Amino acid sequence: MNSALRYLLARSLANGLLARLKRLRQPKYLLGAIIGGTYFYFYFYRFLFRGGLPTGVQGPSFFPDAFWPDVGAAILLVATFVLSWVLPASRAAVGFTEAEIAFLFPAPISRRALIIHKLLKSQFALLIISVLFTFITGRFRAGSEAWFRMGGWWIILNTLSMHRIGASFALQRLRERGMADWSRRAAALFALVALVVVAEMTRRSLPALPSAGPDIAGFLAQLTRTGPLPYVLAPFKWIVRPYFAHSAHAFLATLAPALGMMVLHFLWVIRADVSFEEASIAAAQKRAAFLAAHRKGEMRVIGKSEKAKTPLWRLRPSGFAPLAFLWKSLIKFGGRRTFGLWATFFAILGAGALYVHASIGQQMPGPLVVTAAIVGIGCYVAGLISLFVVGQNATAQLRQGMAAMDLLKTYPIPGWQLALGELLGPLVLGTLLQWAALGIGAVLAASLFAKIHGAQRIITLSACALGVVLPALNVSMSILPSAAALYFPGWFRPQEAAAPGIENTGLRLIVGISQFLAIAAALLPALFFAACAWFAFGKCVPHFQWQAIAAVCTAAIVLALEVALGIAWLGDLYDQYDGSSE
Amino acid sequence: MIATDGLTKLYGNFAAVRELSFAVRPGEVMGLVGPNGAGKTTTLRCLAGIIPPTHGTVIVAGYDMAVNPLEAKRKLAFFADEPRLFDYLTVRQHLEFTARLYKAKDAATRSAELLELLELKDKADQLPTELSRGMKQKVAIACGFLHRPQVMFFDEPLTGLDPLAIRRTKDLIVQQAKQGVAILISSHLLHLLEEVCSHVLILKRGEKIAYGTLAQIHSQFSTDGKDASLEEIFIRLVGEDAGK
């Protein structure tokens, strides 16, 4: 390898690690690193490398071990085919940074050396991803197997990565020979369909499909070992087998074919003399634009061109200022078209839910019941997650707005209106989505549990209660993080939220814990006064429904008061904000 | 020297550069001007061997870029519009890396000279994140000068610099030309080009519409006996494309 490129890789790695270590001198990163490290140790490391979970916790394996490499090979085949031959554009782009392009492309370095540099450089990232995937997929496996899993992931990811590069070169050649993208995609899909047809024909030549249980595993294993499928799957099986090894001996035994496949891919990639420079420059520019937008807090999709969007309503030149911010946020969300699409989506789901509700007492088809249950559970889960997400989105919007603080502070608007305006868009959108999910979930849940006495009443009441308190709860969820962002802008920069590393994972955990504390802090007074109202009202009108209404209204009023105070507080922070001190 | 004959770059049916032929001899500074989208950056990238032309030949310091790209590239330096540096290499390490890249002789002495000349000595052990844009530009220039190239390509080298940095960059370019380097500069700052360039090439929609020494361009396109500025000539020639 070129000594300059070797120097670049070694120095960049060493300096990068050093810079991260130096960053730990800042308390926020040190705290993040401690919390992130503790999280990784307790959640993953001790299970992986200290003998795994106790034997009793590990569930019995439903399928025999020999079954999994076949499944893995089939998944890898489809992933390789779709990711490398169907989805990509024809232009062969190799991922270089703008600095690499500026220094290396005009330099006396051959294409082959550039590709080798790229492959070597990707090793560090692939190793990190392998470790991460091992954490995720091997958390509950016994100790020493973690190393085989990591090695297995590294081989799979490396081969897949080289296959994608090699395929992109091949596609570029096909394009240069006049093959259009659509015909190439059609040919690739045709090949995939042909493989499925062959598999189906093979299946028909076998005995009938067993109903359930480990026999399915045997049947599928037989399927992948009959007809042409074993030959098609063989190379993919060689690649995935180290991942499924249970012992050092088994791992070493499967290593040679897997490494052989890697070497073949390596030779395929470096021997291709394809002009990848232009596409690489374009890709680097897009990536740089994306990163620049991300640093500003804008989540723009790479390569997506923005078009003018129709606002939901016509903004009058005078009126309540926060409404202008809301108007702007709704345009950013996608304007009338996106809003209409979401409204249609929820209207269809709502109509379906009402249909299910209308069918209570009748014999409903099994698939409908299953679908209704899935949608209902999905709605409730989405609602639960959204409790955290809506507040976070609102805070993120406020932080993005802080980038233009110089402009905002020149507006003749009081600080509380600025704060409310920045938060309003995500809060209104989030609450509308929550109401829709809650309504549909409640209708479906009431339908599915119709036979249980009193269930409908409880579900309806709780949905209404949640619906009433949600808007205020969402605002209160965003107040503490927003205040923290205004108090310590250097600590809460959005661009660092998605950065990799243990210390950043720790920072994200801190933000998550803060959110949890925020919801607890907001709910405690509301729950206290709601309980007071419940008992006080119960003495006057001892009826469950009226007591509940009184309690919910009290909770909503308390939350609304908290929100009003919180917005006023944010307004003060806006007025006092001094970004120059950061 | 730089010589190109029939340089053409096509993107599908769209010609970014069409049948471009010109030469820049040692010691000459040619200004490459044109409105946005005229094909200036594409031309520079083709000449520097960053992207391959669709047709035509490119000769750099006597080497054909298509036949002997590594030798040709060893003789040139390319300066992009934005100084793009490696996040985790210090200023000194950028120079060490570049020295290895071009197998530069007496790299240590040359690096010390350039750090001194470009007032980077105090910043030698800093990472790019700690540098201003002007400082980054200086690092890019130092890296480009390190291997004593015979040919230099500058893409908008003066954009974003303060007046002092503009003056110093101009002086450096003129100094390099005096030492026999063939230089091609693309810039929108026409009055500054007039100060440093010996030749001008005006592009419009990928095609050459004017080419010659500054004096030739002035005499060819000035009217009413008055010596028009390059800016006036540019606007007259480019017409409705200017300002796009």
Coordinates of C-alpha atoms in Angstrom, one line a residue, chain A:
Chain A
M1 CA 0.0 0.0 0.0
N2 CA 1.1 3.5 -0.8
S3 CA 3.0 4.9 2.2
A4 CA 1.2 8.2 2.1
L5 CA -2.1 6.5 2.4
R6 CA -0.9 4.3 5.2
Y7 CA 0.4 7.5 6.9
L8 CA -3.0 9.2 6.4
L9 CA -5.0 6.2 7.9
A10 CA -2.6 5.7 10.9
R11 CA -2.4 9.4 11.7
S12 CA -6.1 10.1 11.3
L13 CA -7.0 7.2 13.5
A14 CA -4.5 8.1 16.2
N15 CA -5.4 11.8 16.2
G16 CA -9.1 11.1 16.1
L17 CA -8.8 8.9 19.2
L18 CA -6.7 11.5 20.9
A19 CA -9.2 14.2 20.1
R20 CA -12.0 12.2 21.6
L21 CA -9.9 11.5 24.7
K22 CA -9.1 15.2 25.1
R23 CA -12.8 16.0 24.7
L24 CA -13.4 14.1 27.9
R25 CA -11.8 17.1 29.8
Q26 CA -15.2 18.8 29.2
P27 CA -17.5 17.7 32.0
K28 CA -20.5 16.9 29.7
Y29 CA -18.5 14.5 27.6
L30 CA -16.9 12.9 30.7
L31 CA -20.3 12.5 32.3
G32 CA -21.6 11.1 29.0
A33 CA -18.7 8.6 28.7
I34 CA -19.3 7.4 32.3
I35 CA -23.0 6.9 31.8
G36 CA -22.5 5.5 28.3
G37 CA -19.8 3.1 29.5
T38 CA -21.9 1.9 32.4
Y39 CA -24.9 1.4 30.1
F40 CA -22.8 -0.7 27.6
Y41 CA -21.2 -2.7 30.4
F42 CA -24.4 -3.6 32.2
Y43 CA -26.6 -4.0 29.1
F44 CA -24.2 -5.8 26.8
Y45 CA -20.6 -6.5 27.9
R46 CA -21.2 -8.6 31.0
F47 CA -23.6 -10.8 29.1
L48 CA -21.4 -11.2 26.1
F49 CA -17.9 -11.7 27.5
R50 CA -18.7 -13.0 31.0
G51 CA -20.5 -16.2 30.2
G52 CA -23.8 -14.9 29.0
L53 CA -27.1 -15.1 30.8
P54 CA -27.7 -17.9 33.3
T55 CA -28.5 -21.2 31.6
G56 CA -32.0 -21.1 32.9
V57 CA -32.8 -17.8 31.2
Q58 CA -31.8 -19.0 27.8
G59 CA -34.8 -20.4 26.0
P60 CA -34.8 -23.7 24.1
S61 CA -33.9 -23.4 20.5
F62 CA -37.0 -24.1 18.4
F63 CA -35.1 -24.9 15.2
P64 CA -32.0 -27.2 14.9
D65 CA -28.7 -25.5 14.5
A66 CA -28.2 -26.8 10.9
F67 CA -31.2 -24.8 9.9
W68 CA -29.9 -21.3 10.5
P69 CA -27.0 -21.2 8.0
D70 CA -29.5 -22.0 5.2
V71 CA -31.8 -19.2 6.4
G72 CA -28.8 -16.8 6.8
A73 CA -27.6 -17.6 3.3
A74 CA -31.1 -17.0 1.8
I75 CA -31.4 -13.7 3.6
L76 CA -27.9 -12.7 2.5
L77 CA -28.7 -13.7 -1.1
V78 CA -31.8 -11.5 -1.2
A79 CA -30.0 -8.6 0.6
T80 CA -27.1 -8.8 -1.8
F81 CA -29.4 -8.9 -4.8
V82 CA -31.6 -6.1 -3.8
L83 CA -29.0 -3.8 -2.3
S84 CA -26.3 -4.4 -5.0
W85 CA -28.2 -5.1 -8.2
V86 CA -31.8 -3.7 -8.0
L87 CA -31.8 -0.5 -5.9
P88 CA -28.5 1.3 -6.7
A89 CA -28.2 3.9 -9.4
S90 CA -25.8 3.0 -12.2
R91 CA -23.1 5.5 -11.5
A92 CA -20.2 3.8 -9.7
A93 CA -19.6 5.9 -6.6
V94 CA -16.9 5.0 -4.0
G95 CA -17.4 6.8 -0.7
F96 CA -14.6 9.4 -0.4
T97 CA -14.7 12.5 1.8
E98 CA -14.2 15.9 0.2
A99 CA -10.7 16.2 1.7
E100 CA -9.8 12.8 0.1
I101 CA -11.1 14.0 -3.2
A102 CA -9.2 17.3 -2.9
F103 CA -5.9 15.6 -2.0
L104 CA -6.0 12.2 -3.6
F105 CA -7.8 12.6 -6.9
P106 CA -5.3 15.1 -8.5
A107 CA -2.4 13.2 -6.9
P108 CA -0.2 10.6 -8.6
I109 CA -2.2 7.6 -7.2
S110 CA -3.7 4.9 -9.2
R111 CA -7.4 4.0 -9.1
R112 CA -6.4 0.6 -7.6
A113 CA -4.5 2.3 -4.8
L114 CA -7.5 4.5 -4.1
I115 CA -9.9 1.6 -3.9
I116 CA -7.5 -0.3 -1.6
H117 CA -7.3 2.8 0.6
K118 CA -11.1 3.0 0.7
L119 CA -11.4 -0.7 1.6
L120 CA -8.8 -0.4 4.3
K121 CA -10.3 2.8 5.7
S122 CA -13.8 1.2 5.9
Q123 CA -12.3 -1.6 8.2
F124 CA -12.5 0.4 11.3
A125 CA -16.1 1.3 10.7
L126 CA -17.0 -2.2 9.8
L127 CA -15.3 -3.5 13.0
I128 CA -17.3 -1.1 15.1
I129 CA -20.5 -2.1 13.3
S130 CA -19.6 -5.8 13.8
V131 CA -19.2 -5.2 17.5
L132 CA -22.5 -3.3 17.7
F133 CA -24.3 -6.0 15.7
T134 CA -22.7 -8.6 18.0
F135 CA -24.1 -6.7 21.0
I136 CA -27.5 -6.6 19.5
T137 CA -27.7 -10.1 18.1
G138 CA -25.6 -11.9 20.6
R139 CA -26.6 -10.3 23.9
F140 CA -28.2 -13.5 25.2
R141 CA -25.7 -15.9 23.9
A142 CA -23.0 -17.6 26.0
G143 CA -19.6 -15.9 26.4
S144 CA -17.0 -17.2 24.0
E145 CA -19.5 -17.4 21.1
A146 CA -19.5 -13.6 21.0
W147 CA -16.1 -13.6 19.4
F148 CA -17.2 -15.9 16.6
R149 CA -20.3 -13.8 16.1
M150 CA -18.2 -10.7 15.8
G151 CA -15.8 -12.4 13.3
G152 CA -18.8 -13.7 11.4
W153 CA -20.4 -10.3 11.2
W154 CA -17.1 -8.8 10.1
I155 CA -16.9 -11.3 7.2
I156 CA -20.5 -10.8 6.2
L157 CA -20.3 -7.0 6.3
N158 CA -17.0 -6.9 4.5
T159 CA -18.1 -9.2 1.7
L160 CA -21.4 -7.4 1.3
S161 CA -19.6 -4.0 1.2
M162 CA -17.1 -5.2 -1.4
H163 CA -19.9 -6.9 -3.4
R164 CA -21.8 -3.5 -3.5
I165 CA -18.7 -1.7 -4.8
G166 CA -18.0 -4.5 -7.4
A167 CA -21.6 -4.5 -8.5
S168 CA -21.7 -0.7 -8.8
F169 CA -18.6 -1.0 -11.2
A170 CA -20.4 -3.7 -13.2
L171 CA -23.6 -1.6 -13.4
Q172 CA -21.5 1.4 -14.6
R173 CA -20.1 -0.8 -17.4
L174 CA -23.6 -2.0 -18.4
R175 CA -24.7 1.6 -18.5
E176 CA -21.8 2.6 -20.7
R177 CA -22.8 -0.3 -23.0
G178 CA -26.3 1.3 -23.3
M179 CA -28.3 -0.7 -20.8
A180 CA -31.0 1.5 -19.2
D181 CA -31.6 1.4 -15.5
W182 CA -35.1 0.1 -15.8
S183 CA -34.1 -2.8 -18.0
R184 CA -31.3 -3.7 -15.6
R185 CA -33.6 -3.6 -12.7
A186 CA -36.2 -5.6 -14.6
A187 CA -33.6 -8.2 -15.4
A188 CA -32.4 -8.4 -11.8
L189 CA -36.0 -8.8 -10.5
F190 CA -36.7 -11.4 -13.2
A191 CA -33.7 -13.4 -12.0
L192 CA -35.0 -13.2 -8.4
V193 CA -38.5 -14.2 -9.4
A194 CA -37.0 -17.1 -11.4
L195 CA -35.2 -18.3 -8.3
V196 CA -38.5 -18.1 -6.3
V197 CA -40.2 -20.1 -9.0
V198 CA -37.5 -22.8 -8.9
A199 CA -37.8 -22.9 -5.2
E200 CA -41.6 -23.3 -5.5
M201 CA -41.1 -26.1 -8.0
T202 CA -38.7 -27.8 -5.7
R203 CA -41.2 -27.4 -2.8
R204 CA -43.9 -29.1 -4.9
S205 CA -41.7 -32.1 -5.5
L206 CA -41.4 -32.6 -1.7
P207 CA -43.9 -34.0 0.8
A208 CA -46.7 -31.7 2.0
L209 CA -45.9 -28.8 4.3
P210 CA -46.1 -29.8 8.0
S211 CA -48.5 -27.7 10.1
A212 CA -46.0 -26.4 12.8
G213 CA -43.1 -27.3 15.0
P214 CA -39.6 -28.4 14.3
D215 CA -40.8 -30.3 11.2
I216 CA -40.9 -27.0 9.4
A217 CA -37.2 -26.6 10.1
G218 CA -36.6 -30.0 8.6
F219 CA -38.8 -29.3 5.6
L220 CA -37.1 -25.9 4.9
A221 CA -33.7 -27.5 5.4
Q222 CA -34.7 -30.1 2.8
L223 CA -36.0 -27.4 0.5
T224 CA -32.6 -25.6 0.6
R225 CA -30.8 -28.8 -0.1
T226 CA -32.8 -30.1 -3.1
G227 CA -32.8 -29.0 -6.7
P228 CA -30.7 -26.0 -7.8
L229 CA -31.1 -24.0 -4.6
P230 CA -28.1 -25.5 -2.7
Y231 CA -25.8 -24.5 -5.6
V232 CA -27.2 -21.0 -5.6
L233 CA -27.0 -20.7 -1.9
A234 CA -23.6 -22.3 -1.5
P235 CA -21.4 -19.2 -1.8
F236 CA -23.7 -17.3 0.6
K237 CA -23.6 -20.2 3.0
W238 CA -19.8 -20.1 3.0
I239 CA -20.0 -16.5 3.9
V240 CA -22.5 -16.8 6.8
R241 CA -21.3 -20.1 8.3
P242 CA -18.5 -18.6 10.6
Y243 CA -21.3 -16.5 12.2
F244 CA -23.2 -19.6 13.3
A245 CA -20.1 -21.4 14.7
H246 CA -20.4 -22.6 18.2
S247 CA -16.8 -23.5 18.9
A248 CA -13.4 -22.4 18.0
H249 CA -12.9 -25.6 16.0
A250 CA -16.1 -25.0 14.0
F251 CA -15.2 -21.4 13.5
L252 CA -11.8 -22.2 12.1
A253 CA -13.3 -25.0 9.9
T254 CA -15.7 -22.6 8.3
L255 CA -13.2 -19.7 8.0
A256 CA -11.3 -20.8 4.8
P257 CA -14.3 -20.8 2.4
A258 CA -15.5 -17.5 3.9
L259 CA -12.1 -15.8 3.5
G260 CA -11.9 -17.3 0.1
M261 CA -15.1 -15.5 -0.9
M262 CA -13.7 -12.3 0.6
V263 CA -10.5 -12.6 -1.4
L264 CA -12.5 -13.2 -4.6
H265 CA -14.5 -10.1 -4.0
F266 CA -11.4 -8.1 -3.2
L267 CA -9.8 -9.2 -6.5
W268 CA -13.1 -8.5 -8.4
V269 CA -13.2 -4.9 -7.0
I270 CA -9.5 -3.9 -7.4
R271 CA -9.2 -5.4 -10.9
A272 CA -12.2 -3.3 -12.2
D273 CA -10.9 -0.3 -14.0
V274 CA -14.0 1.9 -13.9
S275 CA -14.2 5.6 -13.8
F276 CA -15.8 6.3 -10.4
E277 CA -14.4 9.8 -9.8
E278 CA -17.3 11.9 -11.0
A279 CA -20.0 9.9 -9.1
S280 CA -17.7 9.9 -6.0
I281 CA -17.4 13.7 -6.2
A282 CA -21.1 14.1 -6.5
A283 CA -21.7 11.7 -3.6
A284 CA -19.1 13.5 -1.5
Q285 CA -20.8 16.9 -2.2
K286 CA -24.2 15.5 -1.3
R287 CA -22.9 14.0 1.9
A288 CA -21.2 17.3 2.8
A289 CA -24.4 19.2 2.1
F290 CA -26.3 16.8 4.2
L291 CA -23.8 17.1 7.1
A292 CA -23.9 20.9 6.8
A293 CA -27.7 20.8 7.0
H294 CA -27.6 18.4 9.9
R295 CA -25.2 20.6 11.8
K296 CA -27.8 23.4 11.4
G297 CA -30.4 21.0 12.7
E298 CA -32.2 20.4 9.3
M299 CA -32.9 16.8 8.6
R300 CA -32.8 16.9 4.9
V301 CA -32.7 13.7 2.8
I302 CA -29.6 13.3 0.7
G303 CA -30.3 14.2 -2.9
K304 CA -33.9 15.2 -2.3
S305 CA -34.7 18.5 -4.0
E306 CA -37.0 20.8 -2.1
K307 CA -40.1 22.1 -3.9
A308 CA -42.4 24.9 -2.8
K309 CA -45.2 23.7 -0.6
T310 CA -48.7 25.0 -0.4
P311 CA -49.5 26.4 3.1
L312 CA -52.5 25.1 5.0
W313 CA -54.1 28.6 5.1
R314 CA -53.3 32.1 4.0
L315 CA -51.5 34.0 6.7
R316 CA -52.9 37.4 7.4
P317 CA -50.4 40.3 7.9
S318 CA -51.6 40.9 11.4
G319 CA -52.6 38.7 14.3
F320 CA -51.1 36.5 17.1
A321 CA -47.4 36.1 16.2
P322 CA -47.0 32.5 17.3
L323 CA -49.6 31.5 14.7
A324 CA -47.1 32.8 12.0
F325 CA -44.5 30.4 13.4
L326 CA -47.1 27.6 13.4
W327 CA -47.9 28.4 9.8
K328 CA -44.2 28.3 8.9
S329 CA -43.8 24.9 10.7
L330 CA -46.7 23.4 8.9
I331 CA -45.2 24.4 5.5
K332 CA -41.9 22.8 6.6
F333 CA -43.8 19.6 7.6
G334 CA -44.9 19.4 4.0
G335 CA -47.8 21.8 3.6
R336 CA -51.2 21.0 2.4
R337 CA -50.2 17.9 0.4
T338 CA -48.5 16.0 3.2
F339 CA -51.1 17.1 5.7
G340 CA -53.8 15.8 3.3
L341 CA -52.0 12.5 2.9
W342 CA -51.8 12.0 6.7
A343 CA -55.4 13.0 7.1
T344 CA -56.4 10.5 4.4
F345 CA -54.3 7.8 6.0
F346 CA -55.9 8.3 9.4
A347 CA -59.4 8.7 7.9
I348 CA -59.0 5.2 6.2
L349 CA -57.7 3.7 9.5
G350 CA -60.6 5.4 11.4
A351 CA -63.2 4.1 8.9
G352 CA -61.8 0.6 9.3
A353 CA -61.9 1.0 13.1
L354 CA -65.5 2.1 12.9
Y355 CA -66.3 -0.8 10.6
V356 CA -64.8 -3.2 13.2
H357 CA -66.8 -1.5 15.9
A358 CA -70.0 -1.8 13.9
S359 CA -69.3 -5.5 13.5
I360 CA -69.5 -6.1 17.3
G361 CA -71.6 -9.1 18.0
Q362 CA -71.2 -10.6 14.5
Q363 CA -68.7 -13.3 13.6
M364 CA -65.6 -11.4 12.3
P365 CA -63.2 -13.1 10.0
G366 CA -59.9 -14.2 11.7
P367 CA -57.6 -12.0 9.6
L368 CA -59.7 -9.0 10.3
V369 CA -59.5 -9.6 14.1
V370 CA -55.7 -10.0 13.8
T371 CA -55.3 -6.9 11.7
A372 CA -57.5 -4.9 14.1
A373 CA -55.5 -6.1 17.1
I374 CA -52.2 -5.2 15.4
V375 CA -53.4 -1.8 14.3
G376 CA -54.9 -1.2 17.8
I377 CA -51.7 -2.2 19.6
G378 CA -49.7 -0.2 17.1
C379 CA -51.8 2.9 17.8
Y380 CA -51.3 2.6 21.6
V381 CA -47.5 1.9 21.2
A382 CA -47.2 4.8 18.9
G383 CA -49.1 7.0 21.4
L384 CA -46.9 5.9 24.2
I385 CA -43.7 6.5 22.3
S386 CA -45.0 9.9 21.1
L387 CA -45.3 11.1 24.7
F388 CA -41.5 11.4 24.6
V389 CA -41.0 12.1 20.9
V390 CA -43.4 15.1 20.6
G391 CA -41.7 17.0 23.4
Q392 CA -38.2 16.2 22.0
N393 CA -39.3 17.3 18.5
A394 CA -40.5 20.6 19.9
T395 CA -37.3 21.1 21.8
A396 CA -35.3 20.3 18.6
Q397 CA -37.3 22.9 16.7
L398 CA -36.6 25.5 19.3
R399 CA -32.8 24.6 19.2
Q400 CA -32.8 24.9 15.4
G401 CA -34.4 28.3 15.8
M402 CA -31.6 29.3 18.2
A403 CA -29.3 29.2 15.2
A404 CA -31.1 32.3 14.0
M405 CA -31.4 33.9 17.4
D406 CA -29.8 37.2 16.1
L407 CA -32.8 37.5 13.8
L408 CA -35.4 36.3 16.2
K409 CA -34.3 38.8 18.8
T410 CA -34.8 41.7 16.4
Y411 CA -38.5 40.9 16.0
P412 CA -40.8 43.2 18.0
I413 CA -42.4 40.2 19.8
P414 CA -42.1 39.3 23.5
G415 CA -39.9 36.4 24.4
W416 CA -42.8 34.1 25.5
Q417 CA -44.4 34.5 22.1
L418 CA -41.1 33.5 20.4
A419 CA -40.8 30.5 22.7
L420 CA -44.4 29.4 22.1
G421 CA -44.1 30.0 18.4
E422 CA -41.0 27.8 18.1
L423 CA -42.6 25.0 20.0
L424 CA -46.1 25.3 18.6
G425 CA -45.6 23.5 15.2
P426 CA -44.3 20.2 16.4
L427 CA -46.7 20.3 19.4
V428 CA -49.8 20.9 17.3
L429 CA -48.8 18.2 14.7
G430 CA -47.8 15.7 17.4
T431 CA -51.0 16.2 19.4
L432 CA -53.1 15.8 16.2
L433 CA -51.3 12.6 15.4
Q434 CA -51.7 11.4 19.0
W435 CA -55.4 12.2 19.0
A436 CA -55.9 10.2 15.8
A437 CA -53.9 7.2 17.1
L438 CA -55.6 7.3 20.4
G439 CA -59.1 7.6 18.8
I440 CA -58.5 4.7 16.5
G441 CA -56.8 2.6 19.1
A442 CA -59.6 3.2 21.6
V443 CA -62.3 2.3 19.0
L444 CA -60.5 -0.9 18.1
A445 CA -59.7 -1.8 21.7
A446 CA -63.4 -1.2 22.7
S447 CA -64.5 -3.5 19.8
L448 CA -62.0 -6.3 20.6
F449 CA -62.8 -6.3 24.4
A450 CA -66.5 -5.7 23.9
K451 CA -67.4 -9.0 25.7
I452 CA -65.6 -7.9 28.9
H453 CA -68.0 -6.1 31.2
G454 CA -67.3 -2.4 31.6
A455 CA -64.3 -2.5 29.3
Q456 CA -65.8 -0.2 26.7
R457 CA -66.6 2.4 29.3
I458 CA -63.1 2.3 30.8
I459 CA -61.4 2.4 27.4
T460 CA -63.6 5.3 26.2
L461 CA -63.1 7.3 29.5
S462 CA -59.4 6.8 29.6
A463 CA -59.0 7.7 25.9
C464 CA -61.0 10.9 26.5
A465 CA -59.1 11.7 29.6
L466 CA -55.8 11.2 27.8
G467 CA -57.1 13.3 24.9
V468 CA -57.9 16.2 27.3
V469 CA -54.5 16.2 29.1
L470 CA -52.3 15.4 26.1
P471 CA -51.8 18.9 24.7
A472 CA -50.7 20.4 28.0
L473 CA -48.6 17.3 28.8
N474 CA -46.8 17.6 25.4
V475 CA -46.0 21.3 26.1
S476 CA -44.8 20.5 29.6
M477 CA -42.5 17.7 28.2
S478 CA -40.7 20.3 26.1
I479 CA -40.3 23.0 28.6
L480 CA -37.4 21.6 30.8
P481 CA -35.2 20.5 27.8
S482 CA -35.9 23.8 26.0
A483 CA -35.0 25.7 29.1
A484 CA -31.8 23.7 29.4
A485 CA -31.0 24.4 25.8
L486 CA -31.5 28.2 26.4
Y487 CA -29.5 28.1 29.6
F488 CA -26.6 26.0 28.3
P489 CA -26.6 26.3 24.5
G490 CA -23.1 24.8 24.4
W491 CA -24.3 21.7 26.0
F492 CA -27.3 21.0 23.9
R493 CA -26.2 21.4 20.3
P494 CA -28.4 19.3 18.1
Q495 CA -25.6 18.3 15.7
E496 CA -23.9 16.4 18.5
A497 CA -27.0 14.4 19.4
A498 CA -26.6 11.9 16.6
A499 CA -22.8 11.6 16.8
P500 CA -21.4 8.1 17.5
G501 CA -19.3 7.1 20.5
I502 CA -19.9 5.9 24.0
E503 CA -19.8 9.5 25.4
N504 CA -22.5 10.6 22.9
T505 CA -24.6 7.5 23.8
G506 CA -24.3 8.6 27.4
L507 CA -25.4 12.2 26.5
R508 CA -28.4 10.8 24.7
L509 CA -29.2 8.7 27.8
I510 CA -28.9 11.9 30.0
V511 CA -31.4 13.6 27.7
G512 CA -33.7 10.6 27.8
I513 CA -33.6 10.5 31.6
S514 CA -34.2 14.2 31.7
Q515 CA -37.3 13.7 29.6
F516 CA -38.5 11.0 32.0
L517 CA -38.0 13.3 35.0
A518 CA -39.7 16.1 33.1
I519 CA -42.8 14.0 32.6
A520 CA -42.8 12.9 36.3
A521 CA -42.3 16.5 37.5
A522 CA -45.2 17.7 35.3
L523 CA -47.5 14.9 36.3
L524 CA -47.0 14.9 40.1
P525 CA -48.9 18.2 40.9
A526 CA -51.5 17.4 38.3
L527 CA -52.1 13.9 39.8
F528 CA -52.2 15.3 43.3
F529 CA -54.9 17.9 42.5
A530 CA -56.7 15.4 40.3
A531 CA -56.9 13.0 43.3
C532 CA -58.1 15.8 45.5
A533 CA -60.8 16.6 43.0
W534 CA -61.8 13.0 42.7
F535 CA -62.3 12.6 46.5
A536 CA -63.8 16.0 47.0
F537 CA -66.3 15.5 44.1
G538 CA -67.0 11.9 45.2
K539 CA -68.4 13.3 48.5
C540 CA -70.8 15.6 46.6
V541 CA -71.7 13.4 43.6
P542 CA -70.6 9.8 44.2
H543 CA -70.7 8.7 40.6
F544 CA -67.6 7.2 38.8
Q545 CA -68.1 9.1 35.6
W546 CA -68.5 12.5 37.1
Q547 CA -65.7 11.9 39.5
A548 CA -63.5 11.0 36.6
I549 CA -64.5 14.0 34.6
A550 CA -63.8 16.3 37.5
A551 CA -60.4 14.7 38.1
V552 CA -59.4 14.9 34.4
C553 CA -60.5 18.5 34.1
T554 CA -58.6 19.4 37.3
A555 CA -55.5 17.7 36.0
A556 CA -55.8 19.5 32.6
I557 CA -56.2 22.9 34.4
V558 CA -53.1 22.2 36.6
L559 CA -51.1 21.1 33.6
A560 CA -52.3 24.2 31.6
L561 CA -51.2 26.4 34.5
E562 CA -47.8 24.7 34.6
V563 CA -47.5 25.2 30.9
A564 CA -48.4 28.9 31.1
L565 CA -45.8 29.4 33.8
G566 CA -43.3 27.3 31.8
I567 CA -43.8 29.4 28.6
A568 CA -43.4 32.6 30.6
W569 CA -40.2 31.2 32.0
L570 CA -38.9 30.3 28.5
G571 CA -39.9 33.8 27.4
D572 CA -37.7 35.3 30.1
L573 CA -34.8 33.0 29.0
Y574 CA -35.3 34.2 25.4
D575 CA -35.1 37.8 26.6
Q576 CA -32.0 37.2 28.6
Y577 CA -30.3 34.9 26.1
D578 CA -26.7 35.9 25.3
G579 CA -25.2 33.6 22.7
S580 CA -22.0 35.5 22.6
S581 CA -21.0 34.1 26.0
E582 CA -20.8 30.6 24.5

